[in-house]
CSV table of C-alpha atoms in Angstrom, one decimal:
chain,number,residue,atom,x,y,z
E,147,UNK,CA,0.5,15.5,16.0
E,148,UNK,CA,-0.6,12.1,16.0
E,149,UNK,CA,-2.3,9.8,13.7
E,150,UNK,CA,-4.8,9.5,16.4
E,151,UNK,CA,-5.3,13.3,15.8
E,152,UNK,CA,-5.2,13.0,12.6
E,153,UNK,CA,-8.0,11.0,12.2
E,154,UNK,CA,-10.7,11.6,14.2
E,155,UNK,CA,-13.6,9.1,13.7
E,156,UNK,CA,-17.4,9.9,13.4
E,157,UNK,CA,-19.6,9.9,16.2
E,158,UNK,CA,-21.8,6.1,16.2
E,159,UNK,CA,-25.0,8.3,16.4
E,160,UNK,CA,-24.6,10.0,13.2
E,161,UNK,CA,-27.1,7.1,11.7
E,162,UNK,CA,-24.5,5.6,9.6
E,163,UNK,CA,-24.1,2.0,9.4
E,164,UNK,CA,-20.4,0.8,9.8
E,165,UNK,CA,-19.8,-0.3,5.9
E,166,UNK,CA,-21.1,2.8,5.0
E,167,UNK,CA,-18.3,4.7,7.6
E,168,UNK,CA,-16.3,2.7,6.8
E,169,UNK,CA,-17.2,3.8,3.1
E,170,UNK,CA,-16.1,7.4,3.4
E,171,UNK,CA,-12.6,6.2,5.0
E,172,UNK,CA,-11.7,3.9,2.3
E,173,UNK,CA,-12.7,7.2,-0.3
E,174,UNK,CA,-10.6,9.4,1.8
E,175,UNK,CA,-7.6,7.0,1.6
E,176,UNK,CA,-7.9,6.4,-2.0
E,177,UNK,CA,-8.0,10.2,-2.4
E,178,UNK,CA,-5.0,10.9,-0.1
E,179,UNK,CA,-3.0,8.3,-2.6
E,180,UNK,CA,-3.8,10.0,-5.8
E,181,UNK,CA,-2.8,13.4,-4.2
E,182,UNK,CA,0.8,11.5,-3.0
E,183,UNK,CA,1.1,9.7,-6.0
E,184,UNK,CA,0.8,13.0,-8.1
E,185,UNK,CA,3.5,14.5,-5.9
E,186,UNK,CA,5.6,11.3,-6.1
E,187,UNK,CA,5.1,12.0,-10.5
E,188,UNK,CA,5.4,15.7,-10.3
E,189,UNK,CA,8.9,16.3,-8.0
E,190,UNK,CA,10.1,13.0,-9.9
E,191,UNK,CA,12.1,14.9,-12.2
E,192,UNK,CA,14.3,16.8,-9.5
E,193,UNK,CA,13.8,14.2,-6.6
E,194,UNK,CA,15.0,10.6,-7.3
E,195,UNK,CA,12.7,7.8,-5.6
E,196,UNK,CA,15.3,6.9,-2.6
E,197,UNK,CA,14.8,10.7,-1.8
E,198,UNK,CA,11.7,10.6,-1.7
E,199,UNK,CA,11.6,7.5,0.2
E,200,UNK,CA,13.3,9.0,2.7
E,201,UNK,CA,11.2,12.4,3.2
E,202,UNK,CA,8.3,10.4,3.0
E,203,UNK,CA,9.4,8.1,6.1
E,204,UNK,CA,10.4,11.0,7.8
E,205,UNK,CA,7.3,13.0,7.4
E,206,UNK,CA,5.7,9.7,9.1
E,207,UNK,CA,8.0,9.4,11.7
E,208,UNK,CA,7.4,12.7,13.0
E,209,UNK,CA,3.9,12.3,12.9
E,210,UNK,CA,3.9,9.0,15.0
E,211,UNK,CA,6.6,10.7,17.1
E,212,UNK,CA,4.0,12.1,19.4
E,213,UNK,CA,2.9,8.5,20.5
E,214,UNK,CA,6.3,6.9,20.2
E,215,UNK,CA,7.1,9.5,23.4
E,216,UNK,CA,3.9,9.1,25.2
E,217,UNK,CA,3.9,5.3,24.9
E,218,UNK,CA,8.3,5.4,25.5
E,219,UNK,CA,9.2,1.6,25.7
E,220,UNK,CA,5.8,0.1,25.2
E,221,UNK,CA,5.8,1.7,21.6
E,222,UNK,CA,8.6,-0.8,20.5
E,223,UNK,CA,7.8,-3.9,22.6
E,224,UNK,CA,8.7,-7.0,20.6
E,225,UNK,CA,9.3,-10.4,20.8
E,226,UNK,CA,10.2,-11.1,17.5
E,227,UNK,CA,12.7,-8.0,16.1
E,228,UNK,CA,14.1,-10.5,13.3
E,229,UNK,CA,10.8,-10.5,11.4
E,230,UNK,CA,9.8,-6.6,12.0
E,231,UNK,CA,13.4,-5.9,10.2
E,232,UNK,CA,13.0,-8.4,7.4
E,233,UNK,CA,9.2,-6.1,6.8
E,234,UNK,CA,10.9,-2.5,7.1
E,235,UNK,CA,13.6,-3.8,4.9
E,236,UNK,CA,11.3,-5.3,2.1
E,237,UNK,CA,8.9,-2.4,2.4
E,238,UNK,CA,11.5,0.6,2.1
E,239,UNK,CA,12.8,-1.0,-1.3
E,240,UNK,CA,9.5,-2.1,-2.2
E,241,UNK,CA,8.6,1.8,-1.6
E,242,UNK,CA,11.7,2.7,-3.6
E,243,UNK,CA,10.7,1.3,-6.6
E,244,UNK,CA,7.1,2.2,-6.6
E,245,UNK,CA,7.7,5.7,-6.3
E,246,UNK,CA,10.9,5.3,-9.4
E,247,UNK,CA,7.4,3.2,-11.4
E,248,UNK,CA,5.1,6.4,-10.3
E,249,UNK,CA,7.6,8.7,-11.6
E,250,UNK,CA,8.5,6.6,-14.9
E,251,UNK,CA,5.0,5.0,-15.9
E,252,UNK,CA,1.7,6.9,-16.3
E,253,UNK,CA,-0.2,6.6,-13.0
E,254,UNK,CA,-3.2,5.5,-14.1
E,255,UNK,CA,-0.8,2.2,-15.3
E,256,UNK,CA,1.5,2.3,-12.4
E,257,UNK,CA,-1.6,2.2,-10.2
E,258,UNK,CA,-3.5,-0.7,-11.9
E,259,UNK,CA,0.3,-2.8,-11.7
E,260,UNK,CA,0.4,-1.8,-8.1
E,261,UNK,CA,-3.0,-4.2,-7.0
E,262,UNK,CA,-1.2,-7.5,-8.0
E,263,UNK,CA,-0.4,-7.3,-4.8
E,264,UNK,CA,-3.3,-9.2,-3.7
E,265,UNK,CA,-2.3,-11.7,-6.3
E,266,UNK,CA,1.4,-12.4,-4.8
E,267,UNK,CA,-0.3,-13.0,-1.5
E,268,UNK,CA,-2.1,-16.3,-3.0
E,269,UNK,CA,1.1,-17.9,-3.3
E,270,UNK,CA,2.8,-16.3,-0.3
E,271,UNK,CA,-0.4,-17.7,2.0
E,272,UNK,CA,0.6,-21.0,0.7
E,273,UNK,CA,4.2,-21.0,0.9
E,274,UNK,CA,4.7,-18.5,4.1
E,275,UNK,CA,1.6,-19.1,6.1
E,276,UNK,CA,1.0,-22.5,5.1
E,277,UNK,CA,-2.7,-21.1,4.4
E,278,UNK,CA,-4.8,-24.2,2.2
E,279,UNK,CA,-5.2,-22.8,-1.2
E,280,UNK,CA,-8.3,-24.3,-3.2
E,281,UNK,CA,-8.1,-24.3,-7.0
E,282,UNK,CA,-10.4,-21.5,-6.9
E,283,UNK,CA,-8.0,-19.2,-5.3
E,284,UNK,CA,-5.4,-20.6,-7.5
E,285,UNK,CA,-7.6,-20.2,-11.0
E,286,UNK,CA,-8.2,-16.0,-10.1
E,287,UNK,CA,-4.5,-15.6,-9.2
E,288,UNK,CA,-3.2,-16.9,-12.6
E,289,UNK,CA,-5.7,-15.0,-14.5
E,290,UNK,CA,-5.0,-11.8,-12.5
E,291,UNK,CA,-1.3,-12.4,-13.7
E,292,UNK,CA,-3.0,-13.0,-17.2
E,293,UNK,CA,-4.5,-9.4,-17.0
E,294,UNK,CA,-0.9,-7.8,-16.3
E,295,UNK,CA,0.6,-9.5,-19.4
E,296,UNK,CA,-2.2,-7.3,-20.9
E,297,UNK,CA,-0.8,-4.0,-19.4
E,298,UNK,CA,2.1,-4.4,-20.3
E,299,UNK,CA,2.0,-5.6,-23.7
E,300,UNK,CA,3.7,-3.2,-26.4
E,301,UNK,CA,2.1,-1.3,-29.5
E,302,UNK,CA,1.1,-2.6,-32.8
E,303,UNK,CA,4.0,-4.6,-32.9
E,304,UNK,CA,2.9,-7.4,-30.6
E,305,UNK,CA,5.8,-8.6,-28.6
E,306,UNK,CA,6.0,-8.5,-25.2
E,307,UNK,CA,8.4,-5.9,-23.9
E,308,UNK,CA,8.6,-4.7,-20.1
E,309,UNK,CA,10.2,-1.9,-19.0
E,310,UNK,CA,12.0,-1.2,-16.1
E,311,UNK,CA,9.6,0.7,-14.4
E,312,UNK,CA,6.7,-2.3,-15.2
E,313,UNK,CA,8.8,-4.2,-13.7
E,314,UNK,CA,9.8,-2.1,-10.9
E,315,UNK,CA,6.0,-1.9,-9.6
E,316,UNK,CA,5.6,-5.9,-9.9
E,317,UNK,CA,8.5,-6.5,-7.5
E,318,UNK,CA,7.2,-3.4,-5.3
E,319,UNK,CA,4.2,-5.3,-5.4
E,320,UNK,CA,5.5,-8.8,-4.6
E,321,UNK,CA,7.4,-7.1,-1.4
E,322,UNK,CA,4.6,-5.0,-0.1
E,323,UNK,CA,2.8,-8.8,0.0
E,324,UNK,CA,5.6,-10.1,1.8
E,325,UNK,CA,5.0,-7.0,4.1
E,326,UNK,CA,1.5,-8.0,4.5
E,327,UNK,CA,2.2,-11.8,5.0
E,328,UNK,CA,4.2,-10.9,8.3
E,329,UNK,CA,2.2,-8.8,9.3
E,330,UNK,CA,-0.7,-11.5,9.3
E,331,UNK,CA,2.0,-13.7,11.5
E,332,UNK,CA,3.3,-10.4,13.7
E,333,UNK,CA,-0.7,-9.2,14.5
E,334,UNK,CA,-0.9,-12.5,16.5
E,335,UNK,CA,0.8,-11.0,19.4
E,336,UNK,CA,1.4,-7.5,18.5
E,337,UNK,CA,-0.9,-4.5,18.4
E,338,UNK,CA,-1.0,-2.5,15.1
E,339,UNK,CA,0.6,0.7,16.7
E,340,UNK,CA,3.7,-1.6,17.4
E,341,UNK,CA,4.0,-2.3,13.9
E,342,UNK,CA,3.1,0.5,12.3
E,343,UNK,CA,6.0,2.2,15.1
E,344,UNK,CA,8.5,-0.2,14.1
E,345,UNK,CA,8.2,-0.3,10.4
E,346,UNK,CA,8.3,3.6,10.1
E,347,UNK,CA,11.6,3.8,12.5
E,348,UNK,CA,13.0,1.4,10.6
E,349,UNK,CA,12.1,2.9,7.1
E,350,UNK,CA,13.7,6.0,8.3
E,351,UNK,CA,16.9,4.2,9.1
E,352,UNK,CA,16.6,2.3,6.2
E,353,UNK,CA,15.8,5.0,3.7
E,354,UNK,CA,18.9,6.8,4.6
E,355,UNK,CA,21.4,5.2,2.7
E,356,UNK,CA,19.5,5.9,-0.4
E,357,UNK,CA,19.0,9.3,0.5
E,358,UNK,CA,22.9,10.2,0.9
E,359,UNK,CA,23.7,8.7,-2.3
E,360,UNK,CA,21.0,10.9,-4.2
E,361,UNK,CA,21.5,13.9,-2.4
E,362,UNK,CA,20.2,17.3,-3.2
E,363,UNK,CA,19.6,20.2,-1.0
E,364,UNK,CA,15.9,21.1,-1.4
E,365,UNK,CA,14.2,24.5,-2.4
E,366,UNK,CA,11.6,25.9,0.3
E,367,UNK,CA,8.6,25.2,-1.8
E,368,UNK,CA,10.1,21.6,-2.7
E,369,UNK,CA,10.4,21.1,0.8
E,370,UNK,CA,7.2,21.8,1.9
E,371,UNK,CA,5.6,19.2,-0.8
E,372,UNK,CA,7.8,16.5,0.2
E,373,UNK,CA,7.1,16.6,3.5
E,374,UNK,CA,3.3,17.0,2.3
E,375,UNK,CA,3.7,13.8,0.3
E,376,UNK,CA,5.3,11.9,3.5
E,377,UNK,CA,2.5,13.2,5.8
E,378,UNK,CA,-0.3,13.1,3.9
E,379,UNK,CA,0.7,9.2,2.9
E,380,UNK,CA,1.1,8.3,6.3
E,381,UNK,CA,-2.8,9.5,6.9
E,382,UNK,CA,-3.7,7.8,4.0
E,383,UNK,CA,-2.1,4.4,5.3
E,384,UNK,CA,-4.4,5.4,8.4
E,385,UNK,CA,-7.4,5.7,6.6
E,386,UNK,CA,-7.3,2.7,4.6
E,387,UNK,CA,-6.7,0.9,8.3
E,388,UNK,CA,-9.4,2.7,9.8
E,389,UNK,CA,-11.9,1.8,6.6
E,390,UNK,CA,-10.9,-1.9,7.1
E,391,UNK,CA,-11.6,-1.9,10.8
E,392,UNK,CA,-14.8,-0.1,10.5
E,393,UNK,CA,-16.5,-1.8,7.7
E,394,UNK,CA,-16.8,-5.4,6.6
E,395,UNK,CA,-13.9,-6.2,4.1
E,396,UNK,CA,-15.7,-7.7,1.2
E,397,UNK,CA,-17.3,-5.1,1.2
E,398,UNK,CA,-14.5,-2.5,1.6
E,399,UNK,CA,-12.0,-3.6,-0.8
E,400,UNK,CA,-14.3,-2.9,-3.9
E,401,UNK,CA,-13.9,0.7,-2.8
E,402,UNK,CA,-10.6,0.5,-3.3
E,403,UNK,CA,-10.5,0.5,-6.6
E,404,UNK,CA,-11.5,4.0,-6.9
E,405,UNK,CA,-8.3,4.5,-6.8
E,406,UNK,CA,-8.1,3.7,-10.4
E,407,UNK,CA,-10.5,6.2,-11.2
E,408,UNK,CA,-8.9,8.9,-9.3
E,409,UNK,CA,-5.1,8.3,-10.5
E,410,UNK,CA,-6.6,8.0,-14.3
E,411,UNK,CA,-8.4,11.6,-13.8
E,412,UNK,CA,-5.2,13.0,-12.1
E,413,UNK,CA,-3.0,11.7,-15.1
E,414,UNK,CA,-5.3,12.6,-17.7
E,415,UNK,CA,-6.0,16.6,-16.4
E,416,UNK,CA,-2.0,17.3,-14.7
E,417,UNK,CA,-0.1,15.0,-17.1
E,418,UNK,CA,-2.3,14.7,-20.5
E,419,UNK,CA,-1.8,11.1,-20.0
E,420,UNK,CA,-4.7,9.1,-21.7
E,421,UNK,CA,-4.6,5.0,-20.6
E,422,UNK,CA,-4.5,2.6,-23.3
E,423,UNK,CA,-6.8,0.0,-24.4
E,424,UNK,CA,-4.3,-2.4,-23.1
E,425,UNK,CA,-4.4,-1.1,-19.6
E,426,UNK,CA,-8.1,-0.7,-18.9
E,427,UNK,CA,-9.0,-4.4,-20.1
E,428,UNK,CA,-5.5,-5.6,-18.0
E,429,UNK,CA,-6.6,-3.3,-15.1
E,430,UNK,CA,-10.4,-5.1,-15.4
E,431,UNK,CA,-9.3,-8.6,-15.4
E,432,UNK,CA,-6.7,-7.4,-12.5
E,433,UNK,CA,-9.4,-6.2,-10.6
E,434,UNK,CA,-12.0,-8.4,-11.1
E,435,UNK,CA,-9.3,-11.0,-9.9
E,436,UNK,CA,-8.4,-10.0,-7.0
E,437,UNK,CA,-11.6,-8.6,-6.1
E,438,UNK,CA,-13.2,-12.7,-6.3
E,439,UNK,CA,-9.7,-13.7,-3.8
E,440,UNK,CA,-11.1,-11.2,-1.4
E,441,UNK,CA,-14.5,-12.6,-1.4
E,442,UNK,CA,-13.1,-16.3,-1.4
E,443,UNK,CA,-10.7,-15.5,1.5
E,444,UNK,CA,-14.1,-13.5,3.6
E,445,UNK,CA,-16.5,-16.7,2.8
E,446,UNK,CA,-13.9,-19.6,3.9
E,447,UNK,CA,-13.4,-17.1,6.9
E,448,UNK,CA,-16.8,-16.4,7.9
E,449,UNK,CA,-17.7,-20.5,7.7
E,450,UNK,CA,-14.4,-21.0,9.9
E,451,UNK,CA,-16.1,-18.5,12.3
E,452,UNK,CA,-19.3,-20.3,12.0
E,453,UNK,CA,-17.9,-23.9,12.4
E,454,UNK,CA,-15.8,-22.6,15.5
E,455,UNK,CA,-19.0,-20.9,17.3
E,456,UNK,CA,-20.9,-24.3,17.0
E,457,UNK,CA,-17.9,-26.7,18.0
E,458,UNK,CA,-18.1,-23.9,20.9
């Protein structure tokens, strides 16, 4: 089975328009990630997070092994190995410590912590990229960070106390932007099947030290929702892709952020966790931030696309 099996895409003369396609992929992926996220939370307590890391990459290897033998060499075809290692390593410790934060932190707060992602990418573009960041950029990304102060701000007393697992998600969430970052530099001159190839051999290989060290023989039903979890996030991962591709992505990243809705619903009705006041007005600002840096990065790219075609 292949993620080109997997997912098989609607015919063009079904009368939808592409965002609206599009649409339905990005709400399948955001459903696929609050069913692996509740697994991540639910085996937490018997499975540490390098575990199951390392199930998870597995269950995606062996669903990408199908095309790794029919393409052979052409699967792994690289000019540039150093940065593809430097990604699997950031995003198998970045994975690490989201699942420990999905496990430790109620989802509906791990989730809304997991999209300053877009916010890390703002300085990153900058830095990495050498992107040109306009104050405007700048202003959302600082009051995006504002909004996670917010979450995770304490009780009645008023201090500012974060945990381990807060923090755990905000450096997944910085790595998974490094991810991102070279993958905007590798997608120059690599296809997105090389990449995707790469980073889940790799995060097998990776994932293994973890694994040994937090060993435990699983039970038969265990089993069989671990290697759920891994598959069924490797077709979410596919989904999301396929939503971006299809649809327009100012418009698709608003849809998103259903995600929020869904993990909050899971929590509430699986785990009788209720989100605080604190997180829904830190998960608004969050979102609202990055949701105006996604906008901003589609207008300066559509007038660079416009300003190209008539220099053309």
């Amino acid at each position: 089975m292949s993620v080109e099996t997997v997912i098989v895409e609607p015919q063009p003369g079904g009368g939808l328009t592409p965002n609206v396609r599009g649409a339905l992929w990005m709400l399948a992926s955001a459903l696929g990630f609050t069913v692996m996220t509740t697994l991540i939370k639910f085996l937490g307590d018997d499975y540490p997070a390098a575990l199951q890391t390392f199930y998870r990459q597995a269950a995606g290897f062996a669903v990408l092994l199908p095309l790794i033998l029919r393409q052979r060499r052409a699967a792994y075809a690289t000019t540039r190995p150093g940065i593809l290692f430097f990604r699997s390593a950031a995003g198998t410790l970045a994975m690490i410590l989201s699942f420990y934060a999905f496990q430790k932190m109620p989802l509906a707060d791990a989730n809304a912590l997991s999209f300053t992602r877009t916010l890390w990418l703002v300085p990153l573009a900058a830095f990495v990229v050498r992107e040109k960041i306009g104050p405007l950029r700048i202003g959302a990304a600082v009051v995006g960070f504002l909004g996670v102060l917010l979450m995770i701000r304490p009780g009645a007393g008023g201090e500012f106390a974060v945990g381990g697992p807060a923090l755990a998600m905000l450096a997944a969430s910085f790595l998974f932007a490094l991810t991102i970052t070279g993958m905007k530099v590798m997608t120059r001159d690599h296809s997105p099947s090389v990449l995707l190839v790469w980073a889940m051999t790799l995060g097998l290989i990776f994932s293994i030290p973890g694994a040994v060290l937090t060993w435990r023989w699983p039970e038969p039903v265990d089993l069989a929702l671990l290697c759920a979890m891994g598959v069924i996030g490797t077709i979410t991962q596919a989904c999301y892709i396929k939503g971006m591709q299809i649809g327009d992505a100012a418009a698709m990243a608003p849809i998103d952020y259903v995600r929020l809705v869904f993990t909050a619903a899971a929590g509430f009705l699986l785990f009788h966790e209720i989100p605080t006041a604190w997180t829904v007005a830190g998960a608004g600002i969050v979102v609202a931030s990055t949701l105006f840096i996604t906008w901003r990065e589609h207008q300066l790219a559509r007038a660079a696309r416009s300003a190209a075609r008539r220099a053309g």
